[in-house]
Amino acid sequence: EPAIAIRDLTKRYAGEKGEPGKLALDGVSFDVPQGQIFGLLGPNGAGKSTLINILAGLVRKTGGSAEIWGFDIDRNPRNAKRMIGIVPQEIVFDPFFTPFEVLENQGGFYGIGKRDRRSEELLAAVHLADKRDAYARTLSGGMKRRLLIAKAMVHSPPILVLDEPTAGVDVELRRQLWELVTDLNRRGVTVVLTTHYLEEAEQLCDRIAIINRGKLIANKPTRELVGMA
Ligand code: ADP
Ligand code: ADP
């Protein structure tokens, strides 16, 4: 069974005054195999965020289907949602919460009892143990991104989805984030990431799907795709 199965997925945003809006996804189908790092590559405006937001339950698709770990996002949205952790592009934290509190609150949101939470362990995994009690507003951009990853893993999802994790970050931080993603994958987490950097997809991903103007134009193991270039 694939980690994620997407069939003929379509999204047309609502237009002005009843006019048809932007066709952001136009019949996209692919599987994300379990255990892989899967890259969704494409230029700005290709439809990558739309696809991620549909999986996250934040945007309603207009056609097709998506299953996450076997759970259909329409028929079984709660279970489907529990199978993924989403790392959004935008960093949004209350500046006066600490990393530990951010993770504890997220645990509470998922109904995880205090004793079953793994906040300390997650902080260690993203190398933030020494920032446990610092205000979020004092963290560097890189630390905030790492905290976002820990937050997405609070409910121990088998799939982690990162939307443009390294957009606008410097080389050093990019390397750190790559290492973190690789590390999580080695521990068994299936990773899906979107990017518009070919180099990033090549370095990191087992398989790459390319999306352009809402259509899937390639879907291959990375070494085959790179061999073609
Ligand atoms: P990407 O993440 O690949 O940059 P997006 O999924 O953000 O692409 O956008 C795909 C297309 O859909 C773009 O043309 C974008 O302008 C349009 N779009 C995205 N969000 C909305 C929205 N909320 N309403 C209308 N159009 C949108
Ligand atoms: P609901 O499922 O009740 O609609 P929301 O989507 O409003 O919940 O999310 C509430 C909070 O939980 C937000 O902080 C949101 O970022 C976070 N959240 C929801 N789903 C996930 C997820 N799969 N991974 C990480 N954070 C999530």
PDB file of C-alpha atoms and ligand atoms in Angstrom:
ATOM      1  CA  GLU A   1       0.000   0.000   0.000  1.00  0.00           C
ATOM      2  CA  PRO A   2       1.370   3.463  -0.868  1.00  0.00           C
ATOM      3  CA  ALA A   3       1.750   6.104   1.852  1.00  0.00           C
ATOM      4  CA  ILE A   4      -0.246   8.521  -0.280  1.00  0.00           C
ATOM      5  CA  ALA A   5      -2.379   7.716  -3.349  1.00  0.00           C
ATOM      6  CA  ILE A   6      -3.577  10.633  -5.463  1.00  0.00           C
ATOM      7  CA  ARG A   7      -5.973  10.033  -8.363  1.00  0.00           C
ATOM      8  CA  ASP A   8      -7.086  12.558 -10.954  1.00  0.00           C
ATOM      9  CA  LEU A   9      -6.876  15.343  -8.397  1.00  0.00           C
ATOM     10  CA  THR A  10      -8.347  18.617  -9.601  1.00  0.00           C
ATOM     11  CA  LYS A  11      -8.671  22.040  -8.004  1.00  0.00           C
ATOM     12  CA  ARG A  12     -10.315  25.044  -9.532  1.00  0.00           C
ATOM     13  CA  TYR A  13     -10.345  28.049  -7.227  1.00  0.00           C
ATOM     14  CA  ALA A  14     -13.513  30.115  -7.142  1.00  0.00           C
ATOM     15  CA  GLY A  15     -13.428  33.036  -9.560  1.00  0.00           C
ATOM     16  CA  GLU A  16     -14.914  36.510  -9.383  1.00  0.00           C
ATOM     17  CA  LYS A  17     -18.678  36.858  -9.741  1.00  0.00           C
ATOM     18  CA  GLY A  18     -19.362  33.291 -10.788  1.00  0.00           C
ATOM     19  CA  GLU A  19     -16.622  33.222 -13.425  1.00  0.00           C
ATOM     20  CA  PRO A  20     -14.468  30.103 -13.444  1.00  0.00           C
ATOM     21  CA  GLY A  21     -11.291  30.705 -11.420  1.00  0.00           C
ATOM     22  CA  LYS A  22      -7.743  29.419 -11.678  1.00  0.00           C
ATOM     23  CA  LEU A  23      -7.300  25.714 -12.491  1.00  0.00           C
ATOM     24  CA  ALA A  24      -4.491  25.049 -10.012  1.00  0.00           C
ATOM     25  CA  LEU A  25      -4.507  21.223 -10.347  1.00  0.00           C
ATOM     26  CA  ASP A  26      -5.612  19.498 -13.527  1.00  0.00           C
ATOM     27  CA  GLY A  27      -6.052  15.738 -13.126  1.00  0.00           C
ATOM     28  CA  VAL A  28      -2.945  14.859 -11.118  1.00  0.00           C
ATOM     29  CA  SER A  29      -2.307  11.188 -10.254  1.00  0.00           C
ATOM     30  CA  PHE A  30       0.631   9.629  -8.422  1.00  0.00           C
ATOM     31  CA  ASP A  31       1.594   7.402  -5.486  1.00  0.00           C
ATOM     32  CA  VAL A  32       4.082   8.190  -2.758  1.00  0.00           C
ATOM     33  CA  PRO A  33       5.716   4.874  -1.793  1.00  0.00           C
ATOM     34  CA  GLN A  34       6.179   4.144   1.915  1.00  0.00           C
ATOM     35  CA  GLY A  35       9.592   4.843   3.388  1.00  0.00           C
ATOM     36  CA  GLN A  36      10.807   7.209   0.693  1.00  0.00           C
ATOM     37  CA  ILE A  37      11.767  10.845   0.492  1.00  0.00           C
ATOM     38  CA  PHE A  38       9.495  12.049  -2.277  1.00  0.00           C
ATOM     39  CA  GLY A  39      10.044  15.405  -3.982  1.00  0.00           C
ATOM     40  CA  LEU A  40       7.314  17.434  -5.633  1.00  0.00           C
ATOM     41  CA  LEU A  41       9.253  19.780  -7.900  1.00  0.00           C
ATOM     42  CA  GLY A  42       7.905  22.694  -9.911  1.00  0.00           C
ATOM     43  CA  PRO A  43       8.142  26.436 -10.522  1.00  0.00           C
ATOM     44  CA  ASN A  44       6.199  29.025  -8.536  1.00  0.00           C
ATOM     45  CA  GLY A  45       2.500  28.804  -9.278  1.00  0.00           C
ATOM     46  CA  ALA A  46       2.698  25.162 -10.434  1.00  0.00           C
ATOM     47  CA  GLY A  47       0.160  23.958  -7.860  1.00  0.00           C
ATOM     48  CA  LYS A  48       2.433  22.442  -5.210  1.00  0.00           C
ATOM     49  CA  SER A  49       1.010  24.280  -2.206  1.00  0.00           C
ATOM     50  CA  THR A  50      -2.514  23.647  -3.408  1.00  0.00           C
ATOM     51  CA  LEU A  51      -1.803  19.917  -3.431  1.00  0.00           C
ATOM     52  CA  ILE A  52      -0.241  20.002   0.050  1.00  0.00           C
ATOM     53  CA  ASN A  53      -3.120  22.073   1.398  1.00  0.00           C
ATOM     54  CA  ILE A  54      -5.640  19.571   0.051  1.00  0.00           C
ATOM     55  CA  LEU A  55      -3.796  16.757   1.860  1.00  0.00           C
ATOM     56  CA  ALA A  56      -3.720  18.889   5.008  1.00  0.00           C
ATOM     57  CA  GLY A  57      -7.482  19.422   4.814  1.00  0.00           C
ATOM     58  CA  LEU A  58      -7.065  23.191   4.377  1.00  0.00           C
ATOM     59  CA  VAL A  59      -8.243  23.430   0.765  1.00  0.00           C
ATOM     60  CA  ARG A  60     -11.177  21.524  -0.744  1.00  0.00           C
ATOM     61  CA  LYS A  61     -10.458  19.671  -3.959  1.00  0.00           C
ATOM     62  CA  THR A  62     -12.950  19.996  -6.804  1.00  0.00           C
ATOM     63  CA  GLY A  63     -12.352  16.549  -8.297  1.00  0.00           C
ATOM     64  CA  GLY A  64     -10.524  13.237  -7.958  1.00  0.00           C
ATOM     65  CA  SER A  65      -9.453  11.512  -4.759  1.00  0.00           C
ATOM     66  CA  ALA A  66      -6.628  11.253  -2.269  1.00  0.00           C
ATOM     67  CA  GLU A  67      -5.865   8.539   0.262  1.00  0.00           C
ATOM     68  CA  ILE A  68      -3.407   8.947   3.101  1.00  0.00           C
ATOM     69  CA  TRP A  69      -2.186   5.650   4.545  1.00  0.00           C
ATOM     70  CA  GLY A  70      -5.336   4.080   3.135  1.00  0.00           C
ATOM     71  CA  PHE A  71      -7.709   6.701   4.576  1.00  0.00           C
ATOM     72  CA  ASP A  72      -9.733   8.667   2.027  1.00  0.00           C
ATOM     73  CA  ILE A  73      -9.553  12.393   2.794  1.00  0.00           C
ATOM     74  CA  ASP A  74     -13.316  12.801   2.177  1.00  0.00           C
ATOM     75  CA  ARG A  75     -14.674   9.674   3.826  1.00  0.00           C
ATOM     76  CA  ASN A  76     -12.180   9.506   6.679  1.00  0.00           C
ATOM     77  CA  PRO A  77     -10.760  13.008   7.149  1.00  0.00           C
ATOM     78  CA  ARG A  78      -9.865  12.637  10.825  1.00  0.00           C
ATOM     79  CA  ASN A  79      -7.865   9.460  10.345  1.00  0.00           C
ATOM     80  CA  ALA A  80      -6.320  10.765   7.141  1.00  0.00           C
ATOM     81  CA  LYS A  81      -5.162  13.916   8.960  1.00  0.00           C
ATOM     82  CA  ARG A  82      -3.616  11.927  11.783  1.00  0.00           C
ATOM     83  CA  MET A  83      -1.370  10.111   9.346  1.00  0.00           C
ATOM     84  CA  ILE A  84       0.448  13.279   8.263  1.00  0.00           C
ATOM     85  CA  GLY A  85       2.360  16.056   9.916  1.00  0.00           C
ATOM     86  CA  ILE A  86       2.471  19.249   7.894  1.00  0.00           C
ATOM     87  CA  VAL A  87       5.339  21.707   8.063  1.00  0.00           C
ATOM     88  CA  PRO A  88       3.900  24.900   6.575  1.00  0.00           C
ATOM     89  CA  GLN A  89       5.893  27.497   4.662  1.00  0.00           C
ATOM     90  CA  GLU A  90       4.966  30.319   6.975  1.00  0.00           C
ATOM     91  CA  ILE A  91       6.392  30.374  10.468  1.00  0.00           C
ATOM     92  CA  VAL A  92       3.645  31.215  12.943  1.00  0.00           C
ATOM     93  CA  PHE A  93       4.273  30.925  16.668  1.00  0.00           C
ATOM     94  CA  ASP A  94       3.048  32.934  19.573  1.00  0.00           C
ATOM     95  CA  PRO A  95       6.262  34.853  20.370  1.00  0.00           C
ATOM     96  CA  PHE A  96       5.790  34.409  24.123  1.00  0.00           C
ATOM     97  CA  PHE A  97       5.532  30.630  24.062  1.00  0.00           C
ATOM     98  CA  THR A  98       8.607  28.485  24.577  1.00  0.00           C
ATOM     99  CA  PRO A  99       9.491  25.501  22.356  1.00  0.00           C
ATOM    100  CA  PHE A 100       8.476  23.157  25.160  1.00  0.00           C
ATOM    101  CA  GLU A 101       5.092  24.875  25.494  1.00  0.00           C
ATOM    102  CA  VAL A 102       4.528  24.873  21.738  1.00  0.00           C
ATOM    103  CA  LEU A 103       4.950  21.085  21.698  1.00  0.00           C
ATOM    104  CA  GLU A 104       2.929  20.527  24.876  1.00  0.00           C
ATOM    105  CA  ASN A 105       0.041  22.600  23.483  1.00  0.00           C
ATOM    106  CA  GLN A 106       0.120  20.716  20.218  1.00  0.00           C
ATOM    107  CA  GLY A 107       0.058  17.436  22.212  1.00  0.00           C
ATOM    108  CA  GLY A 108      -2.988  18.726  24.060  1.00  0.00           C
ATOM    109  CA  PHE A 109      -4.621  19.666  20.753  1.00  0.00           C
ATOM    110  CA  TYR A 110      -4.242  16.058  19.618  1.00  0.00           C
ATOM    111  CA  GLY A 111      -5.609  14.739  22.902  1.00  0.00           C
ATOM    112  CA  ILE A 112      -2.338  13.151  23.943  1.00  0.00           C
ATOM    113  CA  GLY A 113      -2.171  12.780  27.733  1.00  0.00           C
ATOM    114  CA  LYS A 114       0.602  14.659  29.567  1.00  0.00           C
ATOM    115  CA  ARG A 115       2.504  11.488  30.392  1.00  0.00           C
ATOM    116  CA  ASP A 116       2.377  10.209  26.815  1.00  0.00           C
ATOM    117  CA  ARG A 117       3.779  13.357  25.237  1.00  0.00           C
ATOM    118  CA  ARG A 118       7.274  13.312  23.829  1.00  0.00           C
ATOM    119  CA  SER A 119       8.127  16.995  23.929  1.00  0.00           C
ATOM    120  CA  GLU A 120      11.635  16.595  25.382  1.00  0.00           C
ATOM    121  CA  GLU A 121      12.473  13.791  22.992  1.00  0.00           C
ATOM    122  CA  LEU A 122      11.251  15.816  20.006  1.00  0.00           C
ATOM    123  CA  LEU A 123      13.235  18.868  21.084  1.00  0.00           C
ATOM    124  CA  ALA A 124      16.348  16.717  21.279  1.00  0.00           C
ATOM    125  CA  ALA A 125      15.645  15.237  17.843  1.00  0.00           C
ATOM    126  CA  VAL A 126      15.622  18.715  16.266  1.00  0.00           C
ATOM    127  CA  HIS A 127      18.613  19.897  18.361  1.00  0.00           C
ATOM    128  CA  LEU A 128      16.632  22.352  20.446  1.00  0.00           C
ATOM    129  CA  ALA A 129      16.988  20.731  23.877  1.00  0.00           C
ATOM    130  CA  ASP A 130      18.964  23.730  25.162  1.00  0.00           C
ATOM    131  CA  LYS A 131      16.225  26.128  23.966  1.00  0.00           C
ATOM    132  CA  ARG A 132      13.456  24.305  25.802  1.00  0.00           C
ATOM    133  CA  ASP A 133      12.415  27.345  27.844  1.00  0.00           C
ATOM    134  CA  ALA A 134      13.419  30.246  25.585  1.00  0.00           C
ATOM    135  CA  TYR A 135      10.719  32.525  24.199  1.00  0.00           C
ATOM    136  CA  ALA A 136       9.982  31.636  20.573  1.00  0.00           C
ATOM    137  CA  ARG A 137      10.617  35.253  19.561  1.00  0.00           C
ATOM    138  CA  THR A 138      14.265  34.890  20.626  1.00  0.00           C
ATOM    139  CA  LEU A 139      14.892  31.877  18.368  1.00  0.00           C
ATOM    140  CA  SER A 140      16.742  32.234  15.080  1.00  0.00           C
ATOM    141  CA  GLY A 141      14.963  31.522  11.798  1.00  0.00           C
ATOM    142  CA  GLY A 142      16.629  28.112  11.632  1.00  0.00           C
ATOM    143  CA  MET A 143      15.579  27.216  15.156  1.00  0.00           C
ATOM    144  CA  LYS A 144      11.995  28.202  14.371  1.00  0.00           C
ATOM    145  CA  ARG A 145      11.970  25.996  11.303  1.00  0.00           C
ATOM    146  CA  ARG A 146      13.287  23.082  13.368  1.00  0.00           C
ATOM    147  CA  LEU A 147      10.608  23.721  15.974  1.00  0.00           C
ATOM    148  CA  LEU A 148       7.972  23.626  13.210  1.00  0.00           C
ATOM    149  CA  ILE A 149       9.236  20.178  12.220  1.00  0.00           C
ATOM    150  CA  ALA A 150       9.053  18.968  15.826  1.00  0.00           C
ATOM    151  CA  LYS A 151       5.515  20.408  16.088  1.00  0.00           C
ATOM    152  CA  ALA A 152       4.440  18.482  12.995  1.00  0.00           C
ATOM    153  CA  MET A 153       5.734  15.240  14.550  1.00  0.00           C
ATOM    154  CA  VAL A 154       3.923  15.569  17.900  1.00  0.00           C
ATOM    155  CA  HIS A 155       1.224  13.029  16.999  1.00  0.00           C
ATOM    156  CA  SER A 156       3.844  10.609  15.595  1.00  0.00           C
ATOM    157  CA  PRO A 157       2.531  10.568  12.034  1.00  0.00           C
ATOM    158  CA  PRO A 158       4.101   8.061   9.636  1.00  0.00           C
ATOM    159  CA  ILE A 159       4.273  10.788   6.957  1.00  0.00           C
ATOM    160  CA  LEU A 160       5.919  14.199   7.194  1.00  0.00           C
ATOM    161  CA  VAL A 161       5.062  16.801   4.535  1.00  0.00           C
ATOM    162  CA  LEU A 162       7.214  19.908   4.164  1.00  0.00           C
ATOM    163  CA  ASP A 163       6.115  22.809   1.962  1.00  0.00           C
ATOM    164  CA  GLU A 164       9.228  24.527   0.529  1.00  0.00           C
ATOM    165  CA  PRO A 165      11.279  23.815   3.658  1.00  0.00           C
ATOM    166  CA  THR A 166      14.358  25.675   2.458  1.00  0.00           C
ATOM    167  CA  ALA A 167      12.886  28.585   0.506  1.00  0.00           C
ATOM    168  CA  GLY A 168      14.889  31.687   1.372  1.00  0.00           C
ATOM    169  CA  VAL A 169      17.260  30.026   3.864  1.00  0.00           C
ATOM    170  CA  ASP A 170      21.058  30.198   3.718  1.00  0.00           C
ATOM    171  CA  VAL A 171      23.327  27.330   2.685  1.00  0.00           C
ATOM    172  CA  GLU A 172      24.253  26.375   6.247  1.00  0.00           C
ATOM    173  CA  LEU A 173      20.656  26.120   7.417  1.00  0.00           C
ATOM    174  CA  ARG A 174      19.673  24.281   4.254  1.00  0.00           C
ATOM    175  CA  ARG A 175      22.251  21.599   5.073  1.00  0.00           C
ATOM    176  CA  GLN A 176      20.928  21.367   8.643  1.00  0.00           C
ATOM    177  CA  LEU A 177      17.377  20.914   7.426  1.00  0.00           C
ATOM    178  CA  TRP A 178      18.422  18.303   4.870  1.00  0.00           C
ATOM    179  CA  GLU A 179      20.208  16.346   7.610  1.00  0.00           C
ATOM    180  CA  LEU A 180      17.175  16.514   9.844  1.00  0.00           C
ATOM    181  CA  VAL A 181      14.869  15.273   7.096  1.00  0.00           C
ATOM    182  CA  THR A 182      17.253  12.447   6.189  1.00  0.00           C
ATOM    183  CA  ASP A 183      17.499  11.512   9.848  1.00  0.00           C
ATOM    184  CA  LEU A 184      13.732  11.310  10.296  1.00  0.00           C
ATOM    185  CA  ASN A 185      13.480   9.246   7.114  1.00  0.00           C
ATOM    186  CA  ARG A 186      16.092   6.800   8.458  1.00  0.00           C
ATOM    187  CA  ARG A 187      13.893   6.361  11.503  1.00  0.00           C
ATOM    188  CA  GLY A 188      11.093   5.230   9.199  1.00  0.00           C
ATOM    189  CA  VAL A 189       9.173   8.413   8.412  1.00  0.00           C
ATOM    190  CA  THR A 190       7.949   8.790   4.818  1.00  0.00           C
ATOM    191  CA  VAL A 191       8.816  12.317   3.708  1.00  0.00           C
ATOM    192  CA  VAL A 192       7.131  14.452   1.047  1.00  0.00           C
ATOM    193  CA  LEU A 193       8.627  17.835   0.284  1.00  0.00           C
ATOM    194  CA  THR A 194       7.910  20.507  -2.280  1.00  0.00           C
ATOM    195  CA  THR A 195      10.690  22.560  -3.741  1.00  0.00           C
ATOM    196  CA  HIS A 196      11.563  24.648  -6.743  1.00  0.00           C
ATOM    197  CA  TYR A 197      15.272  23.805  -6.374  1.00  0.00           C
ATOM    198  CA  LEU A 198      16.228  20.941  -8.684  1.00  0.00           C
ATOM    199  CA  GLU A 199      19.476  20.509  -6.772  1.00  0.00           C
ATOM    200  CA  GLU A 200      17.617  20.024  -3.516  1.00  0.00           C
ATOM    201  CA  ALA A 201      15.335  17.398  -5.005  1.00  0.00           C
ATOM    202  CA  GLU A 202      18.297  15.562  -6.548  1.00  0.00           C
ATOM    203  CA  GLN A 203      20.330  15.512  -3.349  1.00  0.00           C
ATOM    204  CA  LEU A 204      17.574  14.511  -1.024  1.00  0.00           C
ATOM    205  CA  CYS A 205      14.844  12.602  -2.797  1.00  0.00           C
ATOM    206  CA  ASP A 206      14.479   8.939  -3.773  1.00  0.00           C
ATOM    207  CA  ARG A 207      11.802   9.868  -6.247  1.00  0.00           C
ATOM    208  CA  ILE A 208      10.789  13.118  -7.954  1.00  0.00           C
ATOM    209  CA  ALA A 209       7.472  14.172  -9.437  1.00  0.00           C
ATOM    210  CA  ILE A 210       7.473  17.329 -11.539  1.00  0.00           C
ATOM    211  CA  ILE A 211       4.387  19.490 -11.666  1.00  0.00           C
ATOM    212  CA  ASN A 212       3.877  22.414 -14.035  1.00  0.00           C
ATOM    213  CA  ARG A 213       0.755  24.523 -14.551  1.00  0.00           C
ATOM    214  CA  GLY A 214      -1.282  22.053 -12.518  1.00  0.00           C
ATOM    215  CA  LYS A 215      -0.226  18.994 -14.505  1.00  0.00           C
ATOM    216  CA  LEU A 216       2.122  16.170 -13.577  1.00  0.00           C
ATOM    217  CA  ILE A 217       4.795  16.032 -16.269  1.00  0.00           C
ATOM    218  CA  ALA A 218       7.221  13.457 -14.782  1.00  0.00           C
ATOM    219  CA  ASN A 219       7.358  10.948 -11.926  1.00  0.00           C
ATOM    220  CA  LYS A 220      10.539   8.882 -11.687  1.00  0.00           C
ATOM    221  CA  PRO A 221      13.246   7.558  -9.388  1.00  0.00           C
ATOM    222  CA  THR A 222      15.772  10.384  -8.991  1.00  0.00           C
ATOM    223  CA  ARG A 223      18.618   8.552 -10.707  1.00  0.00           C
ATOM    224  CA  GLU A 224      16.525   7.972 -13.841  1.00  0.00           C
ATOM    225  CA  LEU A 225      15.455  11.598 -13.947  1.00  0.00           C
ATOM    226  CA  VAL A 226      19.004  12.851 -13.484  1.00  0.00           C
ATOM    227  CA  GLY A 227      20.242  10.390 -16.141  1.00  0.00           C
ATOM    228  CA  MET A 228      17.808  11.970 -18.590  1.00  0.00           C
ATOM    229  CA  ALA A 229      19.122  15.512 -18.125  1.00  0.00           C
TER     230      ALA A 229
HETATM  231  P1  ADP B   1       2.995  26.649  -5.946  1.00  0.00           P
HETATM  232  O1  ADP B   1       2.874  26.199  -4.553  1.00  0.00           O
HETATM  233  O2  ADP B   1       3.522  25.591  -6.867  1.00  0.00           O
HETATM  234  O3  ADP B   1       3.758  27.936  -6.087  1.00  0.00           O
HETATM  235  P2  ADP B   1       0.148  27.256  -5.736  1.00  0.00           P
HETATM  236  O4  ADP B   1      -0.532  25.971  -5.422  1.00  0.00           O
HETATM  237  O5  ADP B   1       0.406  28.205  -4.623  1.00  0.00           O
HETATM  238  O6  ADP B   1       1.512  26.949  -6.528  1.00  0.00           O
HETATM  239  O7  ADP B   1      -0.683  28.039  -6.850  1.00  0.00           O
HETATM  240  C1  ADP B   1      -1.164  27.417  -8.044  1.00  0.00           C
HETATM  241  C2  ADP B   1      -2.032  28.413  -8.803  1.00  0.00           C
HETATM  242  O8  ADP B   1      -3.239  28.659  -8.080  1.00  0.00           O
HETATM  243  C3  ADP B   1      -1.377  29.776  -8.986  1.00  0.00           C
HETATM  244  O9  ADP B   1      -1.755  30.278 -10.248  1.00  0.00           O
HETATM  245  C4  ADP B   1      -1.988  30.610  -7.881  1.00  0.00           C
HETATM  246  O10 ADP B   1      -2.026  31.963  -8.240  1.00  0.00           O
HETATM  247  C5  ADP B   1      -3.386  30.012  -7.756  1.00  0.00           C
HETATM  248  N1  ADP B   1      -3.903  30.121  -6.375  1.00  0.00           N
HETATM  249  C6  ADP B   1      -3.300  29.667  -5.251  1.00  0.00           C
HETATM  250  N2  ADP B   1      -4.079  29.899  -4.171  1.00  0.00           N
HETATM  251  C7  ADP B   1      -5.195  30.518  -4.632  1.00  0.00           C
HETATM  252  C8  ADP B   1      -6.393  31.033  -4.008  1.00  0.00           C
HETATM  253  N3  ADP B   1      -6.590  30.922  -2.680  1.00  0.00           N
HETATM  254  N4  ADP B   1      -7.330  31.586  -4.806  1.00  0.00           N
HETATM  255  C9  ADP B   1      -7.153  31.679  -6.144  1.00  0.00           C
HETATM  256  N5  ADP B   1      -6.066  31.239  -6.790  1.00  0.00           N
HETATM  257  C10 ADP B   1      -5.097  30.657  -6.055  1.00  0.00           C
HETATM  258  P1  ADP B   2      -8.950  20.959  13.096  1.00  0.00           P
HETATM  259  O1  ADP B   2      -8.510  19.600  12.614  1.00  0.00           O
HETATM  260  O2  ADP B   2      -9.647  20.905  14.418  1.00  0.00           O
HETATM  261  O3  ADP B   2      -9.662  21.768  12.058  1.00  0.00           O
HETATM  262  P2  ADP B   2      -6.869  22.882  12.606  1.00  0.00           P
HETATM  263  O4  ADP B   2      -6.628  22.434  11.206  1.00  0.00           O
HETATM  264  O5  ADP B   2      -7.612  24.158  12.851  1.00  0.00           O
HETATM  265  O6  ADP B   2      -7.581  21.717  13.434  1.00  0.00           O
HETATM  266  O7  ADP B   2      -5.454  22.992  13.336  1.00  0.00           O
HETATM  267  C1  ADP B   2      -5.297  23.477  14.651  1.00  0.00           C
HETATM  268  C2  ADP B   2      -3.824  23.529  15.006  1.00  0.00           C
HETATM  269  O8  ADP B   2      -3.173  22.263  14.776  1.00  0.00           O
HETATM  270  C3  ADP B   2      -3.042  24.495  14.182  1.00  0.00           C
HETATM  271  O9  ADP B   2      -1.986  25.005  14.987  1.00  0.00           O
HETATM  272  C4  ADP B   2      -2.502  23.661  13.055  1.00  0.00           C
HETATM  273  O10 ADP B   2      -1.323  24.244  12.522  1.00  0.00           O
HETATM  274  C5  ADP B   2      -2.200  22.378  13.759  1.00  0.00           C
HETATM  275  N1  ADP B   2      -2.303  21.208  12.899  1.00  0.00           N
HETATM  276  C6  ADP B   2      -3.430  20.655  12.381  1.00  0.00           C
HETATM  277  N2  ADP B   2      -3.153  19.571  11.650  1.00  0.00           N
HETATM  278  C7  ADP B   2      -1.814  19.431  11.700  1.00  0.00           C
HETATM  279  C8  ADP B   2      -0.902  18.474  11.149  1.00  0.00           C
HETATM  280  N3  ADP B   2      -1.308  17.436  10.417  1.00  0.00           N
HETATM  281  N4  ADP B   2       0.426  18.641  11.413  1.00  0.00           N
HETATM  282  C9  ADP B   2       0.840  19.675  12.168  1.00  0.00           C
HETATM  283  N5  ADP B   2       0.028  20.582  12.716  1.00  0.00           N
HETATM  284  C10 ADP B   2      -1.273  20.477  12.488  1.00  0.00           C
END
